[in-house]
CSV table of C-alpha atoms and ligand atoms in Angstrom, one decimal:
chain,number,residue,atom,x,y,z
A,3,MET,CA,-64.5,-93.4,25.9
A,4,SER,CA,-65.6,-93.5,22.8
A,5,SER,CA,-66.0,-89.6,22.4
A,6,SER,CA,-61.8,-90.0,22.7
A,7,TYR,CA,-61.4,-92.1,19.9
A,8,PRO,CA,-63.6,-90.6,17.0
A,9,LEU,CA,-61.7,-92.5,14.8
A,10,PRO,CA,-63.5,-96.2,15.1
A,11,THR,CA,-66.5,-94.8,14.8
A,12,HIS,CA,-65.7,-93.6,11.9
A,13,ALA,CA,-63.3,-96.3,10.3
A,14,ASN,CA,-64.0,-99.1,12.3
A,15,PRO,CA,-67.7,-100.0,11.6
A,16,SER,CA,-67.3,-103.8,12.5
A,17,PRO,CA,-66.6,-103.2,16.1
A,18,GLN,CA,-69.7,-101.7,16.3
A,19,ASN,CA,-71.5,-103.9,14.4
A,20,GLN,CA,-70.8,-106.8,15.2
A,21,PRO,CA,-72.2,-106.8,19.5
A,22,VAL,CA,-75.5,-105.2,17.6
A,23,LYS,CA,-75.1,-108.3,14.7
A,24,ARG,CA,-74.6,-110.6,17.8
A,25,HIS,CA,-76.9,-108.6,19.6
A,26,HIS,CA,-79.9,-109.9,17.2
A,27,SER,CA,-78.3,-113.6,16.7
A,28,ALA,CA,-79.4,-114.3,20.5
A,29,ARG,CA,-82.4,-112.2,20.3
A,30,TYR,CA,-82.8,-114.4,17.3
A,31,TYR,CA,-81.9,-118.0,19.0
A,32,ALA,CA,-83.8,-117.6,21.6
A,33,HIS,CA,-87.0,-116.6,19.7
A,34,ARG,CA,-86.6,-119.7,18.2
A,35,VAL,CA,-86.3,-121.4,21.6
A,36,ARG,CA,-88.6,-120.0,22.3
A,37,GLU,CA,-91.2,-120.7,19.2
A,38,SER,CA,-89.7,-124.1,19.0
A,39,LEU,CA,-90.5,-124.5,22.9
A,40,ALA,CA,-93.7,-123.6,22.0
A,41,THR,CA,-94.5,-125.9,18.2
A,42,ARG,CA,-93.2,-128.3,20.9
A,43,VAL,CA,-95.5,-127.9,24.0
A,44,SER,CA,-98.7,-127.4,21.2
A,45,LYS,CA,-98.0,-130.6,19.7
A,46,LEU,CA,-97.7,-131.7,22.7
A,47,VAL,CA,-101.6,-130.9,23.5
A,48,CYS,CA,-102.8,-131.9,20.0
A,49,SER,CA,-101.0,-135.1,21.2
A,50,ILE,CA,-102.7,-135.6,25.2
A,51,PHE,CA,-106.1,-134.2,22.6
A,52,LEU,CA,-106.0,-136.9,20.1
A,53,PHE,CA,-104.6,-139.7,22.7
A,54,PHE,CA,-107.9,-138.6,25.2
A,55,LEU,CA,-109.8,-139.2,22.1
A,56,PHE,CA,-109.0,-142.1,21.0
A,57,LEU,CA,-109.5,-143.4,24.8
A,58,ILE,CA,-113.5,-142.1,24.0
A,59,GLY,CA,-113.7,-143.1,21.2
A,60,VAL,CA,-112.5,-147.0,22.3
A,61,ILE,CA,-115.2,-146.7,25.1
A,62,THR,CA,-118.2,-145.9,23.6
A,63,PHE,CA,-117.3,-148.2,21.4
A,64,ILE,CA,-117.5,-151.3,23.9
A,65,LEU,CA,-119.9,-148.8,26.2
A,66,TRP,CA,-121.9,-149.7,23.1
A,67,LEU,CA,-121.5,-153.3,22.3
A,68,SER,CA,-122.3,-154.2,26.0
A,69,LEU,CA,-125.1,-151.9,25.8
A,70,ARG,CA,-126.8,-152.0,22.5
A,71,PRO,CA,-129.9,-153.4,22.5
A,72,HIS,CA,-130.9,-156.8,21.5
A,73,ARG,CA,-133.6,-157.9,20.3
A,74,PRO,CA,-136.3,-160.2,22.3
A,75,ARG,CA,-136.6,-163.9,21.4
A,76,PHE,CA,-139.5,-165.4,20.9
A,77,HIS,CA,-140.3,-169.0,21.8
A,78,ILE,CA,-143.0,-171.6,20.9
A,79,HIS,CA,-144.2,-173.6,23.4
A,80,GLU,CA,-147.7,-174.9,22.9
A,81,PHE,CA,-150.1,-174.9,20.2
A,82,SER,CA,-153.1,-177.0,20.1
A,83,ILE,CA,-156.0,-177.4,18.0
A,84,PRO,CA,-158.0,-180.4,20.4
A,85,ALA,CA,-160.7,-180.3,17.3
A,86,ILE,CA,-158.6,-182.1,14.5
A,87,ALA,CA,-158.3,-185.1,16.4
A,88,GLN,CA,-162.3,-185.0,16.8
A,89,GLY,CA,-162.1,-185.2,12.8
A,90,ASN,CA,-165.6,-182.6,12.9
A,91,GLY,CA,-167.1,-180.3,14.5
A,92,PHE,CA,-165.3,-178.0,13.1
A,93,GLU,CA,-168.0,-174.7,14.7
A,94,ASN,CA,-166.6,-175.2,17.7
A,95,ALA,CA,-162.9,-175.6,17.1
A,96,GLN,CA,-160.6,-173.4,19.6
A,97,ILE,CA,-156.8,-172.9,18.9
A,98,ASP,CA,-154.9,-172.7,22.2
A,99,PHE,CA,-151.6,-171.1,22.4
A,100,ASN,CA,-148.7,-170.2,24.7
A,101,VAL,CA,-145.6,-168.1,23.0
A,102,THR,CA,-142.5,-166.4,25.1
A,103,ALA,CA,-141.7,-162.7,25.2
A,104,ARG,CA,-137.9,-162.2,26.4
A,105,ASN,CA,-135.6,-159.1,26.3
A,106,PRO,CA,-132.3,-160.8,26.5
A,107,ASN,CA,-130.7,-157.6,27.3
A,108,ARG,CA,-128.7,-156.4,30.9
A,109,ALA,CA,-129.6,-153.2,31.6
A,110,ILE,CA,-132.5,-152.7,29.1
A,111,GLY,CA,-136.0,-152.6,29.2
A,112,ILE,CA,-138.6,-152.0,26.0
A,113,PHE,CA,-142.0,-151.0,25.6
A,114,TYR,CA,-144.3,-153.2,24.3
A,115,ASP,CA,-147.7,-151.7,22.3
A,116,ALA,CA,-150.5,-153.9,22.4
A,117,MET,CA,-149.7,-157.6,20.9
A,118,HIS,CA,-151.7,-158.9,17.3
A,119,ILE,CA,-151.9,-162.6,17.8
A,120,SER,CA,-152.1,-164.1,13.8
A,121,VAL,CA,-152.6,-168.0,13.2
A,122,THR,CA,-152.6,-168.5,9.2
A,123,TYR,CA,-151.7,-172.3,7.3
A,124,ASP,CA,-151.3,-172.2,3.9
A,125,ASP,CA,-150.5,-168.0,4.0
A,126,GLN,CA,-154.1,-167.2,4.2
A,127,GLY,CA,-155.4,-166.0,7.6
A,128,ILE,CA,-157.1,-168.0,9.8
A,129,GLY,CA,-157.4,-166.2,13.5
A,130,ALA,CA,-156.4,-163.7,14.8
A,131,THR,CA,-156.6,-161.9,18.0
A,132,SER,CA,-154.5,-159.3,20.7
A,133,LEU,CA,-153.5,-159.3,23.6
A,134,LEU,CA,-152.3,-157.9,26.6
A,135,TYR,CA,-152.3,-154.1,27.4
A,136,PRO,CA,-149.0,-152.4,25.9
A,137,PHE,CA,-146.9,-153.1,28.9
A,138,TYR,CA,-143.3,-152.5,30.0
A,139,GLN,CA,-140.4,-155.7,30.1
A,140,GLY,CA,-138.2,-154.8,32.3
A,141,PRO,CA,-134.3,-156.3,31.8
A,142,LYS,CA,-134.0,-160.1,31.0
A,143,ASN,CA,-137.7,-160.6,32.2
A,144,THR,CA,-139.8,-163.3,30.2
A,145,THR,CA,-143.4,-162.2,29.8
A,146,VAL,CA,-146.1,-165.2,28.6
A,147,LEU,CA,-148.3,-165.2,26.1
A,148,ALA,CA,-150.8,-167.2,26.6
A,149,GLY,CA,-154.6,-167.3,24.8
A,150,SER,CA,-157.1,-169.2,22.8
A,151,LEU,CA,-158.4,-168.2,19.4
A,152,SER,CA,-161.6,-169.1,19.0
A,153,GLY,CA,-166.0,-168.5,18.2
A,154,ALA,CA,-165.7,-165.4,16.0
A,155,THR,CA,-161.7,-164.7,16.4
A,156,LEU,CA,-161.0,-167.9,14.6
A,157,THR,CA,-162.7,-167.5,10.9
A,158,VAL,CA,-162.3,-171.2,9.6
A,159,THR,CA,-164.3,-172.4,7.0
A,160,ASN,CA,-165.4,-175.7,6.1
A,161,GLN,CA,-163.8,-176.1,3.3
A,162,ARG,CA,-160.7,-175.7,5.2
A,163,TRP,CA,-161.1,-178.3,7.7
A,164,GLN,CA,-161.3,-180.4,5.2
A,165,GLN,CA,-157.5,-179.3,4.7
A,166,PHE,CA,-156.3,-179.5,7.9
A,167,LEU,CA,-158.7,-183.3,8.5
A,168,ALA,CA,-156.2,-184.8,5.1
A,169,ASP,CA,-153.2,-183.2,6.8
A,170,ARG,CA,-154.3,-184.9,9.6
A,171,SER,CA,-154.5,-188.3,7.8
A,172,GLN,CA,-150.6,-187.5,6.5
A,173,GLY,CA,-149.9,-187.8,10.0
A,174,ARG,CA,-149.2,-182.9,10.7
A,175,VAL,CA,-151.1,-179.9,9.8
A,176,ILE,CA,-148.9,-177.2,9.4
A,177,PHE,CA,-149.7,-173.1,10.5
A,178,LYS,CA,-147.8,-170.6,11.4
A,179,LEU,CA,-148.5,-168.2,14.1
A,180,ASP,CA,-146.8,-164.7,14.2
A,181,VAL,CA,-146.9,-161.9,16.6
A,182,THR,CA,-146.4,-158.7,16.7
A,183,SER,CA,-145.7,-155.9,18.4
A,184,THR,CA,-144.2,-151.9,18.2
A,185,ILE,CA,-141.5,-152.0,20.6
A,186,ARG,CA,-139.1,-149.3,21.8
A,187,PHE,CA,-136.1,-149.9,23.8
A,188,LYS,CA,-135.4,-147.7,27.4
A,189,ILE,CA,-131.7,-147.1,28.0
A,190,SER,CA,-131.8,-145.6,31.0
A,191,SER,CA,-134.1,-143.0,30.7
A,192,TRP,CA,-132.9,-142.2,26.9
A,193,ASP,CA,-136.4,-144.1,25.0
A,194,SER,CA,-135.1,-145.6,21.2
A,195,LYS,CA,-137.7,-145.2,18.3
A,196,HIS,CA,-140.4,-147.1,18.0
A,197,HIS,CA,-139.6,-150.8,15.6
A,198,THR,CA,-142.6,-152.7,14.4
A,199,LEU,CA,-141.7,-156.0,15.6
A,200,HIS,CA,-142.4,-159.6,14.0
A,201,ALA,CA,-141.7,-163.2,15.5
A,202,ASN,CA,-143.1,-165.7,13.6
A,203,CYS,CA,-143.2,-169.1,14.5
A,204,PRO,CA,-143.7,-172.1,12.3
A,205,VAL,CA,-145.6,-174.9,14.6
A,206,GLY,CA,-147.3,-178.0,13.4
A,207,VAL,CA,-149.4,-180.3,15.0
A,208,GLY,CA,-150.4,-184.2,15.0
A,209,PRO,CA,-153.1,-186.4,14.5
A,210,ASP,CA,-154.2,-185.6,18.6
A,211,GLY,CA,-154.1,-181.8,18.0
A,212,THR,CA,-151.1,-181.2,19.6
A,213,ILE,CA,-147.7,-178.9,19.0
A,214,LEU,CA,-145.4,-181.8,17.5
A,215,PRO,CA,-141.9,-182.4,19.5
A,216,GLU,CA,-140.4,-181.2,16.5
A,217,TYR,CA,-141.9,-177.6,17.0
A,218,LYS,CA,-142.5,-177.2,20.6
A,219,ASP,CA,-140.2,-175.3,22.9
A,220,LYS,CA,-138.4,-173.3,19.2
A,221,ARG,CA,-137.5,-170.2,19.3
A,222,CYS,CA,-139.4,-167.9,16.9
A,223,PRO,CA,-137.0,-165.5,14.0
A,224,VAL,CA,-137.8,-162.2,15.0
A,225,TYR,CA,-137.1,-159.3,12.9
A,226,PHE,CA,-138.1,-155.8,12.5
A,227,SER,CA,-140.5,-153.6,9.7
B,329,NAG,C1,-146.1,-171.1,28.5
B,329,NAG,O1,-145.1,-172.1,29.1
B,329,NAG,C2,-144.0,-171.2,29.5
B,329,NAG,C3,-143.5,-172.3,29.3
B,329,NAG,O2,-143.0,-173.4,29.3
B,329,NAG,C4,-145.2,-171.8,31.1
B,329,NAG,O3,-144.0,-171.0,32.2
B,329,NAG,C5,-145.9,-170.8,31.6
B,329,NAG,O4,-146.8,-171.8,33.0
B,329,NAG,C6,-146.8,-171.3,30.0
B,329,NAG,N1,-147.7,-170.9,31.1
B,329,NAG,C7,-149.3,-170.8,30.0
B,329,NAG,C8,-150.1,-170.0,30.7
B,329,NAG,O5,-149.6,-172.2,29.7
B,330,NAG,C1,-140.9,-159.6,35.7
B,330,NAG,O1,-141.8,-158.2,35.3
B,330,NAG,C2,-143.1,-158.7,36.1
B,330,NAG,C3,-144.4,-158.1,35.6
B,330,NAG,O2,-143.7,-157.2,35.9
B,330,NAG,C4,-142.2,-159.3,37.8
B,330,NAG,O3,-143.6,-158.5,38.9
B,330,NAG,C5,-141.1,-159.5,38.1
B,330,NAG,O4,-140.4,-159.4,39.0
B,330,NAG,C6,-140.2,-158.9,36.7
B,330,NAG,N1,-138.9,-160.0,37.4
B,330,NAG,C7,-137.4,-160.2,36.9
B,330,NAG,C8,-136.7,-160.9,37.1
B,330,NAG,O5,-137.4,-159.0,36.4
């Protein structure tokens, strides 16, 4: 067909060019469609990815809120120096105390190194002792730290004893009991780093040498250093 009409091939380039051009355009548009489809798919994949990232972030945040370790809670229940009631004989004086440490966490255990208990009066140490061997405290468990200071662990001088007696005549002698320990949180099989814990329990005793009601069962502030 084309051989019998050589003229159109030469003189009329447009009919030949036109289909070619249209063919190019069709391929071009198909390419454009493919490209925009690819863009849309990659946008979708991107949004799905971002959505899951967001979801993981929210879940992690909620887990962190519910699993983050809370510091142990300390309460002072008993504290007495019976010798104060007698007025003399500080050489045989003894301090009895009972403090509890509670792990308030639902899923986190606490490892304690040996506990150090010290008693101060007017910011001066008057006695110290160490309690318990390192121990593990399970979730929601309470440990009683009870003991006494006397003899070598109680270092009261006669001068300080006279101050106690002077305070007693005013109605109360104020001490401070400090608990120091190094703890580690145990979350599942993961152990946290060591934290040095301090619990400060202010405590007052009355003229009879026993804890005053307003100090009994009080929560002691806890801080880390
Ligand atoms: C210490 O106090 C706690 C809480 O009141 C009590 O359950 C515990 O029996 C006391 N322990 C001693 C040895 O006094
Ligand atoms: C607390 O710890 C003690 C000693 O390990 C254990 O005998 C007791 O069952 C524990 N209590 C709870 C409520 O986990």
